[in-house]
PDB file of C-alpha atoms in Angstrom:
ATOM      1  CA  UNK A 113      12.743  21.609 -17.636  1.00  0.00           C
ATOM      2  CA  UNK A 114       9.560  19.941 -16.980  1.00  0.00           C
ATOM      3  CA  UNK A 115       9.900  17.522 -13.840  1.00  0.00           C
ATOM      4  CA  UNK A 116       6.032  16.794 -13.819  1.00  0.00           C
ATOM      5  CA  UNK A 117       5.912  12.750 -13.473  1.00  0.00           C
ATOM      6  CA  UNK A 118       2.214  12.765 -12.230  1.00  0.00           C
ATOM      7  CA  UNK A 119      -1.372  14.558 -13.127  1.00  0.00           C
ATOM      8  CA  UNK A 120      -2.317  14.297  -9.498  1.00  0.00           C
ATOM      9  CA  UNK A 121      -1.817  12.276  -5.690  1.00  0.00           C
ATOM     10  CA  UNK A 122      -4.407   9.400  -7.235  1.00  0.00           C
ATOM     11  CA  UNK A 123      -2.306   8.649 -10.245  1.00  0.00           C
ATOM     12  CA  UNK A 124       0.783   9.076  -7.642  1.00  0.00           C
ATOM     13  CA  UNK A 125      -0.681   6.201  -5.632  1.00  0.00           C
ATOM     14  CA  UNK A 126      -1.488   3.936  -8.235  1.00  0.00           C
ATOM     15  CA  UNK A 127       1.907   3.574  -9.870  1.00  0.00           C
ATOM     16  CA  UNK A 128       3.419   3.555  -6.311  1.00  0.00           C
ATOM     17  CA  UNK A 129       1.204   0.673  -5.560  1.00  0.00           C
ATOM     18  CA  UNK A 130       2.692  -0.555  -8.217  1.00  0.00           C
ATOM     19  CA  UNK A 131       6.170  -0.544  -6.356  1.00  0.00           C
ATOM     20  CA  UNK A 132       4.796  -1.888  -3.639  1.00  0.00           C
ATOM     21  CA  UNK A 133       3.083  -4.548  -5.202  1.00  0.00           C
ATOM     22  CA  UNK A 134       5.686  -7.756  -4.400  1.00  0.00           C
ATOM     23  CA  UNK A 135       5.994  -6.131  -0.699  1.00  0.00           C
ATOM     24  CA  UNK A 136       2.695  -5.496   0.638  1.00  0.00           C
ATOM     25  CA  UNK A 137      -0.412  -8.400   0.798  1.00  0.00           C
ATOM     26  CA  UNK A 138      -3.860  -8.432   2.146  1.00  0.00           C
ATOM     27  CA  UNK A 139      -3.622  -7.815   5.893  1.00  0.00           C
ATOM     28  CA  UNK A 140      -0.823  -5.508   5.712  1.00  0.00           C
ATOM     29  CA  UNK A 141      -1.210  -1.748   6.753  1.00  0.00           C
ATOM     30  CA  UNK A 142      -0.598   1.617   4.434  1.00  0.00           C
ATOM     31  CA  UNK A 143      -0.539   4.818   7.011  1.00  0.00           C
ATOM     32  CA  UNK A 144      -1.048   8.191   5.172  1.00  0.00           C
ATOM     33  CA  UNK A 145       0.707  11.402   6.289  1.00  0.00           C
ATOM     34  CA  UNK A 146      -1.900  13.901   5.911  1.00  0.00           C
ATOM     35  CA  UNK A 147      -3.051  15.617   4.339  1.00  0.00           C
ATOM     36  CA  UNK A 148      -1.968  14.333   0.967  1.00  0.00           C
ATOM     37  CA  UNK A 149      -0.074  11.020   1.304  1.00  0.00           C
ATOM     38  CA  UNK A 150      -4.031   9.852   2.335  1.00  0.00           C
ATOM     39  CA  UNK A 151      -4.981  10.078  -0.931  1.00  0.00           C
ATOM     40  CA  UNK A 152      -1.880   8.425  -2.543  1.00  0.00           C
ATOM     41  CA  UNK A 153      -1.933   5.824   0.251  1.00  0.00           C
ATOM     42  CA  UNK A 154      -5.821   5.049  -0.705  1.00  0.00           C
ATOM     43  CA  UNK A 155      -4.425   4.060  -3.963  1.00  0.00           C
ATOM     44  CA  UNK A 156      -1.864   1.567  -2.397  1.00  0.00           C
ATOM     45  CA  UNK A 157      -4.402   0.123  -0.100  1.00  0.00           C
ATOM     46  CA  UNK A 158      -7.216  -0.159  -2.856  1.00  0.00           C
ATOM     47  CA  UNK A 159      -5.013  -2.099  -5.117  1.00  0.00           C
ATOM     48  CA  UNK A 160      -3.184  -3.926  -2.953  1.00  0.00           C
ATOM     49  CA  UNK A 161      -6.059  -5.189  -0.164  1.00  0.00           C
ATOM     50  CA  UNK A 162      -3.615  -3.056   2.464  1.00  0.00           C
ATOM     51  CA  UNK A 163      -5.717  -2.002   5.634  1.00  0.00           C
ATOM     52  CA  UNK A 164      -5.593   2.083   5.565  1.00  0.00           C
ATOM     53  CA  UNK A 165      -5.213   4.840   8.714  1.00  0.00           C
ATOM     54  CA  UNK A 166      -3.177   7.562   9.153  1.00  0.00           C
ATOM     55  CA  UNK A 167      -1.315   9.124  11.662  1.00  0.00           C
ATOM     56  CA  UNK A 168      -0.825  12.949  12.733  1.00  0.00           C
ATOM     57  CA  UNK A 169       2.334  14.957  12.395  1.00  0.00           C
ATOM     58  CA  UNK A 170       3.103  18.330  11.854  1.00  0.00           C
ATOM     59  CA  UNK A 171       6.350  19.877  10.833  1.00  0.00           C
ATOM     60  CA  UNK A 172       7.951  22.935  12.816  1.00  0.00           C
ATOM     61  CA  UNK A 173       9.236  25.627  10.777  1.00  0.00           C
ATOM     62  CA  UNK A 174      12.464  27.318  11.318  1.00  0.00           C
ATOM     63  CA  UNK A 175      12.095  31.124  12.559  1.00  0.00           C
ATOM     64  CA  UNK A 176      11.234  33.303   9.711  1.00  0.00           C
ATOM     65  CA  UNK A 177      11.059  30.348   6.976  1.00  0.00           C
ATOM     66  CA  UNK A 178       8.074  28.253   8.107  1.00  0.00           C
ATOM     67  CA  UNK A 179       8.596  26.848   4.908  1.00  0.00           C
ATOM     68  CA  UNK A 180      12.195  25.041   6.112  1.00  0.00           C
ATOM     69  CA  UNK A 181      11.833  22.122   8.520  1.00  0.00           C
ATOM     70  CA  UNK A 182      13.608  21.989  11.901  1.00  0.00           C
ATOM     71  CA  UNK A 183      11.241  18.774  13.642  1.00  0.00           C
ATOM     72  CA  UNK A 184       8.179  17.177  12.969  1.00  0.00           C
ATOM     73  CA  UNK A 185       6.114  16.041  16.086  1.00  0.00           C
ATOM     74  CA  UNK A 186       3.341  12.985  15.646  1.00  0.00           C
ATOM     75  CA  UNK A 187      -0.111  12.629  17.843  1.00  0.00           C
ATOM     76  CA  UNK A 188       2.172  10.219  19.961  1.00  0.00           C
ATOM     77  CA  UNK A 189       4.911  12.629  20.889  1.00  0.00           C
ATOM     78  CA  UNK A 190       7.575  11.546  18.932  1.00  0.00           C
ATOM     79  CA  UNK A 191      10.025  14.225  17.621  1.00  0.00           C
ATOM     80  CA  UNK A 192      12.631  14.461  14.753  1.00  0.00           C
ATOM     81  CA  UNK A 193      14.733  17.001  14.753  1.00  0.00           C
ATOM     82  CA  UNK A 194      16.690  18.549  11.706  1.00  0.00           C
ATOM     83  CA  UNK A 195      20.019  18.971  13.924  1.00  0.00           C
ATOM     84  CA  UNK A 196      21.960  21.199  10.696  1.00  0.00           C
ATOM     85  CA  UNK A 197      18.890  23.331  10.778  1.00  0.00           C
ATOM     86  CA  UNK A 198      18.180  23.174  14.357  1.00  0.00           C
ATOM     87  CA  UNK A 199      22.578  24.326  14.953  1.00  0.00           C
ATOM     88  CA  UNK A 200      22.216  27.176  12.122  1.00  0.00           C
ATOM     89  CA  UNK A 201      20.017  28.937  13.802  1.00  0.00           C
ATOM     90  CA  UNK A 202      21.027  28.391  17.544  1.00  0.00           C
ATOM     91  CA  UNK A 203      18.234  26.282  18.654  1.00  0.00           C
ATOM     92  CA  UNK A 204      18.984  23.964  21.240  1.00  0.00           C
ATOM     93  CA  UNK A 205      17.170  20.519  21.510  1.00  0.00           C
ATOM     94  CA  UNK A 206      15.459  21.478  24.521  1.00  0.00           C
ATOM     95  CA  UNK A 207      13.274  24.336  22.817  1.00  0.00           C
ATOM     96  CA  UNK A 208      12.691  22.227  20.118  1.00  0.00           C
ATOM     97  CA  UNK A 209      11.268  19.484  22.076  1.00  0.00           C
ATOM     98  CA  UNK A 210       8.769  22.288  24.219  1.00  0.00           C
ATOM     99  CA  UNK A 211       7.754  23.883  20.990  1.00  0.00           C
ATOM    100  CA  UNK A 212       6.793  20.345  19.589  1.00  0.00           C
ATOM    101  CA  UNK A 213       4.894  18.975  23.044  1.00  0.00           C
ATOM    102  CA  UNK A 214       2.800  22.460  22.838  1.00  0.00           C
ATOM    103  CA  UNK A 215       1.215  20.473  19.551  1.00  0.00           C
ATOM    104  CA  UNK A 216       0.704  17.135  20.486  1.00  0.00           C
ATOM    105  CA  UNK A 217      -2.661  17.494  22.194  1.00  0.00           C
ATOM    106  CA  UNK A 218      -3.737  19.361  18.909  1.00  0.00           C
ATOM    107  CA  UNK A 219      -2.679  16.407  16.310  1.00  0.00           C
ATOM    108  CA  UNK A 220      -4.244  13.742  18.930  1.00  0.00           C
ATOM    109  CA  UNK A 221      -7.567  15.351  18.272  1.00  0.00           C
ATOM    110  CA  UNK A 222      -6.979  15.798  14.576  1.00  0.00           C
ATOM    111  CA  UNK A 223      -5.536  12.397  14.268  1.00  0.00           C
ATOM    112  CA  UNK A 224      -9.090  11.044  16.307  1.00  0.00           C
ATOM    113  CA  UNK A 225     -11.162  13.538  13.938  1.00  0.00           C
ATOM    114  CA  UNK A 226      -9.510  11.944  10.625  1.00  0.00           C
ATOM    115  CA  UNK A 227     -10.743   8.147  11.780  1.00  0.00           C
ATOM    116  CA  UNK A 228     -13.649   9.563  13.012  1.00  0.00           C
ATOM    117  CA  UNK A 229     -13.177   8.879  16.315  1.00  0.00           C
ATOM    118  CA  UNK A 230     -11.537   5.401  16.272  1.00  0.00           C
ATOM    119  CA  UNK A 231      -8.525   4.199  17.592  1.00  0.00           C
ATOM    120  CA  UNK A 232      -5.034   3.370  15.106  1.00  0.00           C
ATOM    121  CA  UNK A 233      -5.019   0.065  13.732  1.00  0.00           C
ATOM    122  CA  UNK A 234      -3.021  -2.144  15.523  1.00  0.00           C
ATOM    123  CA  UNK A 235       0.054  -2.513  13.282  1.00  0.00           C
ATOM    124  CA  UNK A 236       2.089  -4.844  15.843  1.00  0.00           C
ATOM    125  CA  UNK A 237       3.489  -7.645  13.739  1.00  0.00           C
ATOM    126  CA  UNK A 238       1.994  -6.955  10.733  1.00  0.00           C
ATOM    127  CA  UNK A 239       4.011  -5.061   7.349  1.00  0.00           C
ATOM    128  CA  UNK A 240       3.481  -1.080   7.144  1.00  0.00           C
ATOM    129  CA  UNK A 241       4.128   0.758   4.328  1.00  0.00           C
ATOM    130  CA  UNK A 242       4.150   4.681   5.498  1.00  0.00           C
ATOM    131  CA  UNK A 243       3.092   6.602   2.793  1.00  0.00           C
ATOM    132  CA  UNK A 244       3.508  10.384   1.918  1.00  0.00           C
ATOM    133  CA  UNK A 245       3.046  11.918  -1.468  1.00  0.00           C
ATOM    134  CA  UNK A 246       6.337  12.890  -1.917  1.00  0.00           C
ATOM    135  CA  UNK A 247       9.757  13.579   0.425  1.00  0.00           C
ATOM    136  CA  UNK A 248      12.050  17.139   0.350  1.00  0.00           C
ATOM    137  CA  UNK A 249      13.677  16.735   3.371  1.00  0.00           C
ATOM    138  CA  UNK A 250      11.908  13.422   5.011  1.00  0.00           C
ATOM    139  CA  UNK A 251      11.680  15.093   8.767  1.00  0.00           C
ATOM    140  CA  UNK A 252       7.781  14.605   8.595  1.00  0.00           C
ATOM    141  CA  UNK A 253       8.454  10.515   7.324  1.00  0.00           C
ATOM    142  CA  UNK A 254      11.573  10.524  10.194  1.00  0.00           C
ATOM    143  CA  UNK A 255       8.539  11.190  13.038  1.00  0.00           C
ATOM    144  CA  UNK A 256       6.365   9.030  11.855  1.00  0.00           C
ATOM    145  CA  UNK A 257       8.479   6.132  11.481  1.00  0.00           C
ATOM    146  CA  UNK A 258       9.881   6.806  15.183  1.00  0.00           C
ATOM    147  CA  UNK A 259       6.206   6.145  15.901  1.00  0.00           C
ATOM    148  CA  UNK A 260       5.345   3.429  14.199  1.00  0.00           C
ATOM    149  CA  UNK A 261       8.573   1.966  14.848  1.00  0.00           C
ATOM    150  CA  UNK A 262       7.577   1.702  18.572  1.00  0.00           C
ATOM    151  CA  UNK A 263       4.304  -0.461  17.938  1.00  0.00           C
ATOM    152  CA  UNK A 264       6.702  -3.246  16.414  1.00  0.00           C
ATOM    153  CA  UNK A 265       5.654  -3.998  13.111  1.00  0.00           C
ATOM    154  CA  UNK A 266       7.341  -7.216  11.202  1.00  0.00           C
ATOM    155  CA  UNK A 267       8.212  -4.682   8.355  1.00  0.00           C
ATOM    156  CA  UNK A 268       8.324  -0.985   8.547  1.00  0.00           C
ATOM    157  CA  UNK A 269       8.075   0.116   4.968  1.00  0.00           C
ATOM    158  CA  UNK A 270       8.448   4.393   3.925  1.00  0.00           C
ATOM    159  CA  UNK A 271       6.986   4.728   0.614  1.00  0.00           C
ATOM    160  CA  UNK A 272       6.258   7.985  -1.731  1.00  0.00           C
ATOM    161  CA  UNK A 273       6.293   8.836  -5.456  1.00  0.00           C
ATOM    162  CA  UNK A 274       9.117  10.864  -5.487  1.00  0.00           C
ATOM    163  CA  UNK A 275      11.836  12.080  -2.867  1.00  0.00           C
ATOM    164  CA  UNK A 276      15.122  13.825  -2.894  1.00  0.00           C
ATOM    165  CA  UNK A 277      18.218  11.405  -2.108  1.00  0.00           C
ATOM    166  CA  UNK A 278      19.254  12.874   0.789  1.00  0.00           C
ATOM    167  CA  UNK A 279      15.430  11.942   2.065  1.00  0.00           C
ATOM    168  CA  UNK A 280      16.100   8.940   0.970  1.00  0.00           C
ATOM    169  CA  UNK A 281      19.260   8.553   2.690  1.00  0.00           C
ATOM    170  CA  UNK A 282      18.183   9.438   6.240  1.00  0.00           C
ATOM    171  CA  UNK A 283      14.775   7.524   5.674  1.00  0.00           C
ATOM    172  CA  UNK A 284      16.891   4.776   5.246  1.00  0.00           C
ATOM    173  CA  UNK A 285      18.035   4.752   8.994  1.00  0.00           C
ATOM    174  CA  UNK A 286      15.010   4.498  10.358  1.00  0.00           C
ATOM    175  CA  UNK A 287      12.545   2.166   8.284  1.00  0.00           C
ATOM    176  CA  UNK A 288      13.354  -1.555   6.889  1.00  0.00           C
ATOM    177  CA  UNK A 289      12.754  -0.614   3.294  1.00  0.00           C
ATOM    178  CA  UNK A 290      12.123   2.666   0.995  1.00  0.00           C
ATOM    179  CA  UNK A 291      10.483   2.141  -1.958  1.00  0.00           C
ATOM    180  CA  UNK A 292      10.138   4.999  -4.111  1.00  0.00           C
ATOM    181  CA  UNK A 293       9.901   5.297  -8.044  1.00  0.00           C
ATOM    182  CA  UNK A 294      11.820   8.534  -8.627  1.00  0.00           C
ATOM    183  CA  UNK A 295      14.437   9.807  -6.331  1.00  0.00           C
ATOM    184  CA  UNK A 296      15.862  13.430  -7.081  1.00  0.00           C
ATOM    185  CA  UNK A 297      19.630  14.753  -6.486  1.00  0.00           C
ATOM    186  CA  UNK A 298      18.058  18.227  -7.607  1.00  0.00           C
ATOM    187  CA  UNK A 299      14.804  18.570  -5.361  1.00  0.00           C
ATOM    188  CA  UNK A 300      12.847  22.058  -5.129  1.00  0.00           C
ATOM    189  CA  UNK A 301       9.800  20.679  -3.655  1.00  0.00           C
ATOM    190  CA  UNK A 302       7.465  18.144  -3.691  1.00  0.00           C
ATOM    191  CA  UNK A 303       4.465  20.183  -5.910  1.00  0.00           C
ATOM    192  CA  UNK A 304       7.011  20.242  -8.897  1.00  0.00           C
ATOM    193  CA  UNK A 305       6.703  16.745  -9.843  1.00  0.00           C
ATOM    194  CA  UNK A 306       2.764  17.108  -9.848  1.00  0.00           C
ATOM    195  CA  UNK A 307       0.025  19.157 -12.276  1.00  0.00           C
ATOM    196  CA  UNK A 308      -1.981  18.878  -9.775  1.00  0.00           C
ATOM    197  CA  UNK A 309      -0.815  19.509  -6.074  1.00  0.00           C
ATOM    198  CA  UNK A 310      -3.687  21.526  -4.890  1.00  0.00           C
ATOM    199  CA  UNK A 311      -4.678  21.432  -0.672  1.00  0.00           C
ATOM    200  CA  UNK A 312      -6.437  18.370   0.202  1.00  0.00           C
ATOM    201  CA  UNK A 313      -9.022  19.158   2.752  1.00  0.00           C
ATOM    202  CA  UNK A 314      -9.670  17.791   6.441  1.00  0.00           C
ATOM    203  CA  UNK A 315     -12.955  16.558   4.279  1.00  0.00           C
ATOM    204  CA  UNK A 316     -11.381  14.452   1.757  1.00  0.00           C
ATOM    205  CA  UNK A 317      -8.912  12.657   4.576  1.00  0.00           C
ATOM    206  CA  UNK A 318     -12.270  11.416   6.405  1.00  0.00           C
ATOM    207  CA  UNK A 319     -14.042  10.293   3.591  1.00  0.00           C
ATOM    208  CA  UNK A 320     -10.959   8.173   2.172  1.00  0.00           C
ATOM    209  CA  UNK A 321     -10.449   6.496   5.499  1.00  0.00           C
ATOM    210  CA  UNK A 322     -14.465   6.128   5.935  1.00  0.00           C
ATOM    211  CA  UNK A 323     -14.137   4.509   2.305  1.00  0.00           C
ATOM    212  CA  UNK A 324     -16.214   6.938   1.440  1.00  0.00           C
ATOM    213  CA  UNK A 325     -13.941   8.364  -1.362  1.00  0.00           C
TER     214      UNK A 325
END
């Protein structure tokens, strides 16, 4: 069956900005995961008059099936851990939190690199819509939302094209609102509901948060 709803990450963004539309206003912030949920938050932020940064995170494969999530770790430390994951194969919290502090140096610099060298906007009091291009398992979303969580926004928003529902589900713990136009029960991964999922480079992330894309 063909589960392709979008050509690419722009068209992504632009009919999730259309979700967004009655929730976000001028003045209000849209953070992209990188690499890809920059490009689909550009989109949200261009049509909408949002603000746009990103933030850092990187997810931390299980042994032998990088591929399978057991944490995610942000440029600010913050760590969520896939517990079922974490339990199946016998890895205790306090690994998991080492392995994920050995890479927070590493995203600080590649979160300063992607806003060429600027500091995060200040989201305190203002809406946030966290954007990603699309949710499996939501661990990645989970960190960043413990993050941006912590700076106190009004409204903390997660926001992507297309998730499964148990993403969805746990997402909802943590941020005030998910907004997302398809949500899955069967959910493979993220590239099958795209044409077009190729890498997006270190380059493109720059340039869209330069406004140079």
């Amino acid at each position: 069956m063909d589960r392709q709803y979008f050509s690419n990450r722009a068209e992504a963004g632009v009919e999730l900005a259309e979700a967004l539309r009655n929730k976000l206003s001028p003045g209000a912030v849209a953070i992209g995961i990188p690499r890809g949920g920059v490009v689909v938050a550009l989109e949200v932020a261009r049509r909408l008059g949002a603000l746009l940064d990103t933030l850092a995170v990187k997810k931390i494969g299980a042994p032998f099936n990088e591929e399978l999530a057991v944490a995610a770790v942000t440029e600010e430390g913050d760590v969520a851990i896939e517990e079922e994951v974490a339990s199946f194969y016998g890895l205790s919290r306090e690994s998991i939190m080492a392995e994920a502090a050995r890479h927070v140096e590493q995203l600080r610099r590649r979160g300063m690199l992607y806003r060429s060298g600027r500091e995060p906007i200040d989201v305190s009091g203002k809406v946030v819509a966290v954007v990603d291009d699309g949710l499996a398992t939501g661990t990645t979303m989970a960190a960043a939302l413990m993050t941006l969580r912590r700076h106190r926004p009004a409204r903390l928003i997660a926001a992507a094209p297309v998730a499964s529902a148990t993403a969805v589900s746990k997402i909802g713990q943590l941020a005030d609102e998910v907004v997302c136009p398809y949500v899955e029960e069967e959910f493979y991964a993220v590239g099958e509901f795209y044409r077009d999922f190729s890498q997006v480079s270190d380059e493109v992330v720059v340039r869209a948060l330069a406004g140079r894309l």
